[in-house]
XYZ file of C-alpha atoms in Angstrom:
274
model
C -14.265 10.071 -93.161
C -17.557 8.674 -92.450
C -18.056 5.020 -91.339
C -19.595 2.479 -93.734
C -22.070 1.636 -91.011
C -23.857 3.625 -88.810
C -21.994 3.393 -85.336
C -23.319 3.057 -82.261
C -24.168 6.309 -80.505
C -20.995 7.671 -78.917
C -21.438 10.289 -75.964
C -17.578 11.849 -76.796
C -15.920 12.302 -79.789
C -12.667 10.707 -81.236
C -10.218 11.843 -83.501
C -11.990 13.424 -86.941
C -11.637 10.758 -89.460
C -9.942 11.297 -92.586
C -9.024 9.005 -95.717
C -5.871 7.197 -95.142
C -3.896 5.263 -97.792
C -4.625 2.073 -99.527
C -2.631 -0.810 -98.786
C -1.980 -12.261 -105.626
C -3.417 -16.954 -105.465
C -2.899 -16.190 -101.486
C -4.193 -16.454 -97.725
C -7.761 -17.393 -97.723
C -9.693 -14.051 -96.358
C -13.070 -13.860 -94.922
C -15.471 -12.666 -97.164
C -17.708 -10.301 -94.200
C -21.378 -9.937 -94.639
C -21.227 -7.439 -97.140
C -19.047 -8.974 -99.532
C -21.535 -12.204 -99.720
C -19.930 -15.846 -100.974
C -19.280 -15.236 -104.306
C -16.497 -12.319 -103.853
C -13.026 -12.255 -105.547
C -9.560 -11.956 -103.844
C -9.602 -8.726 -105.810
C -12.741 -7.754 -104.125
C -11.748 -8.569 -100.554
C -8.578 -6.801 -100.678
C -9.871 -3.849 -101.765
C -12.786 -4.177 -99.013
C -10.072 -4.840 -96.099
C -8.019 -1.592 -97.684
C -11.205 0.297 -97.899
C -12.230 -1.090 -94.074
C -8.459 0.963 -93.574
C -9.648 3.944 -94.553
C -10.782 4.706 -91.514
C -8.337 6.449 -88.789
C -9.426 4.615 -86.086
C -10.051 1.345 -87.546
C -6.347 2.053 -88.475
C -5.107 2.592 -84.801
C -6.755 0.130 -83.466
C -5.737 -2.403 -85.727
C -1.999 -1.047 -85.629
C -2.479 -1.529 -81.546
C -3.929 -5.048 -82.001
C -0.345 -6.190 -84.009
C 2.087 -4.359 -81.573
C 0.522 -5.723 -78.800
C 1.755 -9.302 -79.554
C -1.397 -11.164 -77.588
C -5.200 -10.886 -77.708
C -6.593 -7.362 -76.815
C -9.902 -5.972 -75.076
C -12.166 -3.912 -76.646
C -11.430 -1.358 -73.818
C -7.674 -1.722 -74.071
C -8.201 -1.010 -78.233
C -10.726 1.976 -76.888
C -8.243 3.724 -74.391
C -5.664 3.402 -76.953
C -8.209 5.211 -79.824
C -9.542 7.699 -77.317
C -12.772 6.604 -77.760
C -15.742 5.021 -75.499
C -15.372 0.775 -75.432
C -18.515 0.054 -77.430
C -17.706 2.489 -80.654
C -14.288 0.564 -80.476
C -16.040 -2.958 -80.275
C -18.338 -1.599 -83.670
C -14.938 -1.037 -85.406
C -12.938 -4.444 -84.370
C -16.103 -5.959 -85.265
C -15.804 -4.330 -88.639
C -11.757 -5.303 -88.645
C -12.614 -9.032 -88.127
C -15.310 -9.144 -90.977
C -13.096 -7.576 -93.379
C -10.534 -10.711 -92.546
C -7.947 -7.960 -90.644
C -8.209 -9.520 -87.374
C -10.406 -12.800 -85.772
C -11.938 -12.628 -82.837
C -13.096 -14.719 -79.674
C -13.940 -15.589 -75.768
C -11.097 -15.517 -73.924
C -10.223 -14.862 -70.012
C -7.155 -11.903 -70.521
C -3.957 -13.665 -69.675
C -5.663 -16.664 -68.644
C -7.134 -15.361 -65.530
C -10.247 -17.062 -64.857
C -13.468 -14.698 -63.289
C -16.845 -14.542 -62.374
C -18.795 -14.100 -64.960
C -19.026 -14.125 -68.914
C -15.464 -14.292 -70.688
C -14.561 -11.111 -72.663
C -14.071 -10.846 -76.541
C -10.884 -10.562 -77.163
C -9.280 -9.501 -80.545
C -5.799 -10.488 -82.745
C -4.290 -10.194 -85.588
C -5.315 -12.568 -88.628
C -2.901 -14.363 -90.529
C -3.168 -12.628 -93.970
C -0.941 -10.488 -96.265
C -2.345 -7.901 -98.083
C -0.913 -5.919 -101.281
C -3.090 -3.774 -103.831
C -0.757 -2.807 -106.536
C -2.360 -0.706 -109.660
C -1.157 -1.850 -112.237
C -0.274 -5.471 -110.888
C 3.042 -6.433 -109.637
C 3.601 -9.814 -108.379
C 7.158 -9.672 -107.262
C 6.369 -12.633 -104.949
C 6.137 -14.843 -108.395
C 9.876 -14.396 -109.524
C 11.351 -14.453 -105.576
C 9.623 -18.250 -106.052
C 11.172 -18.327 -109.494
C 14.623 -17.479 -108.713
C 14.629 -19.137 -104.589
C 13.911 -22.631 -106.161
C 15.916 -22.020 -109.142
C 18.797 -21.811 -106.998
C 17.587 -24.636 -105.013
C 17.460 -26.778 -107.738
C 20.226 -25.707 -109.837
C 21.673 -28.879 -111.763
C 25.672 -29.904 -111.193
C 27.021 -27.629 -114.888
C 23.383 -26.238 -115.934
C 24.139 -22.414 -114.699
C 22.074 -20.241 -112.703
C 20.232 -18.793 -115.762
C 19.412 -21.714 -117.419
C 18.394 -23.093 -113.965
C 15.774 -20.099 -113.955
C 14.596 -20.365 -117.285
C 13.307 -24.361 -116.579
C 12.436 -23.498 -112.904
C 9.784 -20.644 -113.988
C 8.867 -23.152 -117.073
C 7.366 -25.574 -114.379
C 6.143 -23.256 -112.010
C 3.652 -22.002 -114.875
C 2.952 -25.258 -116.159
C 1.890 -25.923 -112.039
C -0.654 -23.195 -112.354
C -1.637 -24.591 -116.173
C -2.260 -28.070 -114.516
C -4.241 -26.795 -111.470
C -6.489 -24.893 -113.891
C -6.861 -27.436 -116.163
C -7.620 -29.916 -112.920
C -10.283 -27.283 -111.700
C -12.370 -26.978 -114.976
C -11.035 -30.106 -117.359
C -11.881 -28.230 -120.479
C -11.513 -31.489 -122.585
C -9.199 -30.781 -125.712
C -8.130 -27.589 -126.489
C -8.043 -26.110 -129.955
C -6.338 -22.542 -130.784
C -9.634 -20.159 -129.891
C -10.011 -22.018 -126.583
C -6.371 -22.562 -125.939
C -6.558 -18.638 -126.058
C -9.432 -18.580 -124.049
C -8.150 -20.993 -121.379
C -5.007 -19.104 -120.990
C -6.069 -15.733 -120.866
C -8.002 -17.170 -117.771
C -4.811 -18.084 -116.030
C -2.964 -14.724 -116.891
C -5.453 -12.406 -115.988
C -5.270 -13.703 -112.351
C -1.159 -13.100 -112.450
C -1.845 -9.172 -113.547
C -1.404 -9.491 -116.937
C -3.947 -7.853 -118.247
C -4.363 -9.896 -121.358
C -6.144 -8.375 -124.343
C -7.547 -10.485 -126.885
C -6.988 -8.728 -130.615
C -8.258 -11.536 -132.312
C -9.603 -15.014 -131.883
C -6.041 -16.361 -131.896
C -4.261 -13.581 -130.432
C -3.597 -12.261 -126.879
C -1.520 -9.226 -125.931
C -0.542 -8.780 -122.540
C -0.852 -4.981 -121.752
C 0.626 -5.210 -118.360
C 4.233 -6.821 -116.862
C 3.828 -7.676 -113.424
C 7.463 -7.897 -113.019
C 8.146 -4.569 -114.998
C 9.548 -2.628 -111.942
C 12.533 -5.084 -112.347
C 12.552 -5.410 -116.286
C 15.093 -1.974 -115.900
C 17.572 -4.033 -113.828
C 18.342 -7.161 -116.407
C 15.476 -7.292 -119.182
C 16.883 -10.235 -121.131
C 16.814 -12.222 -117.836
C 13.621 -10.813 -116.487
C 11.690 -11.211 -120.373
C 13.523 -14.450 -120.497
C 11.888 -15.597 -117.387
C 8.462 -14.047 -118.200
C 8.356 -15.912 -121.469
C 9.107 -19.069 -120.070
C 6.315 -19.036 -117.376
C 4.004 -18.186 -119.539
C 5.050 -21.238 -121.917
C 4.716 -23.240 -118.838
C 0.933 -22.198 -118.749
C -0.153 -23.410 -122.227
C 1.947 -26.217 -121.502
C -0.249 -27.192 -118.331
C -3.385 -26.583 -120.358
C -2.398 -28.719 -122.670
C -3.233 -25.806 -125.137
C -2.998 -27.004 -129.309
C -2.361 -24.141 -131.838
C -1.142 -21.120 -130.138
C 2.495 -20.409 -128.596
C 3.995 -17.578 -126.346
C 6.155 -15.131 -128.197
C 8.547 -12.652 -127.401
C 6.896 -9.582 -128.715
C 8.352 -6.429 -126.822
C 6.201 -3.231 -126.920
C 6.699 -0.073 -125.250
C 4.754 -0.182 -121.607
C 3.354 -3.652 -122.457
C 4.509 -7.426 -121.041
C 7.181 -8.790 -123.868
C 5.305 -11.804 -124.424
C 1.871 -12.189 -126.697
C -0.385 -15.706 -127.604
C -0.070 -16.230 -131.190
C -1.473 -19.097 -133.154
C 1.368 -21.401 -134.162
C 3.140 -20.504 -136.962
C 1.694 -17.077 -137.899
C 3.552 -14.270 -138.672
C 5.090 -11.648 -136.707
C 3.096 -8.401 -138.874
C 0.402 -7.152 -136.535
């Protein structure tokens, strides 16, 4: 596979390059020069995935976490099979798609003559692409501080029901604290919330100007395992979020549909016909 850059010229040859694999709000990344200020999460994943891609990129990168300490650019070369300053344009590309940071730094803290070496590491970031969405990392918080805070008689599923009630109407407040949207009535109750469940993977899908469906469950690949428990908590996170917004109008419904989320935005007190 060919570079996404023009590499410096390189007297041998490496391995031939080949597209490898691809790899929710999280670790702040850094957006690289190509990217500019104004990129997504969305789009940076996908740019340190695509970054990936490439099989030495790859090796080195894989070398740079094994090694447990800052690394050359000739140790990363020797271990690529490939001259120092082709492995220097690929870290370089690593550390502006957020993989790894970089700086000057005398190898194990032996001081010589001379300028100190770059030296490269692993940055502190988790990754995931999932297509569609899955956001498994939502319900572990769910369920950890549901049984963290389970109540003296209240029951572990009733303790998970409130828990993932609050944690949406967290994310309803922040929103709401970002872009104070004033009062909401039932169009931009829709319209607020559909902002907040798009970023969780929902894919929300606005039928009308009082109705959302949610065409994707990011906790589906665990619906098969207890689906009253996993709908159950679904439905109350997302009442959470209209609760944070302060939202007027609309309500979250249980609405099940085959390979859809169970729960829809329906103005308050229509009817359940579509």
């Amino acid at each position: 596979m060919a570079s996404d850059a023009t590499p410096p010229p390189e007297t041998g040859s490496g391995p031939d390059l080949a597209p490898g694999p691809g790899l929710t709000p999280r670790p702040e990344f850094a957006t690289g020069p190509d990217l500019g200020p104004g990129a997504t999460d969305d789009d940076v994943r996908v740019r340190a995935v695509a970054v990936l891609a490439d099989d030495q990129r790859r090796t080195m990168y894989a070398f740079a976490r094994r090694a447990r300490r800052p690394v050359t650019r000739e140790e990363a070369a020797a271990e690529a099979g490939i001259s120092a300053k082709l492995a220097a344009f690929h870290l370089d590309k690593l550390v502006a798609a957020g993989l790894l940071r970089s700086r000057y730094e005398a190898p194990g803290g032996i001081r010589k003559v001379g300028r100190k070496p770059k030296v490269y590491e692993p940055a502190d970031v988790d990754i995931r692409i999932s297509i569609p969405e899955r956001r498994p990392d939502v319900i572990a918080d769910i369920l950890i501080a549901a049984v963290l805070s389970e109540e003296p008689g209240e029951g572990a599923r009733a303790a998970a029901m409130r828990t993932a009630r609050r944690h949406g109407e967290e994310s309803g407040t922040a929103q709401r604290a970002r872009f104070r949207p004033g009062r909401l009535g039932p169009e931009r109750s829709v319209s607020a919330g559909q902002a907040v469940l798009e970023g969780y993977g929902f894919e929300p899908d606005r039928t009308a100007p009082t109705r959302l469906r949610l065409l994707n469950c990011p906790f589906h690949h665990l619906v098969g395992r207890s689906p009253e428990l996993v709908c159950g908590i679904n439905h109350a996170f997302v009442c959470g979020i209209l609760d944070g917004l302060r939202t007027t109008g609309i309500e979250a419904r249980l609405a099940p549909k085959p390979g859809q989320c169970c729960v829809e935005l329906r103005e308050s007190g229509a009817d359940d016909a579509d």
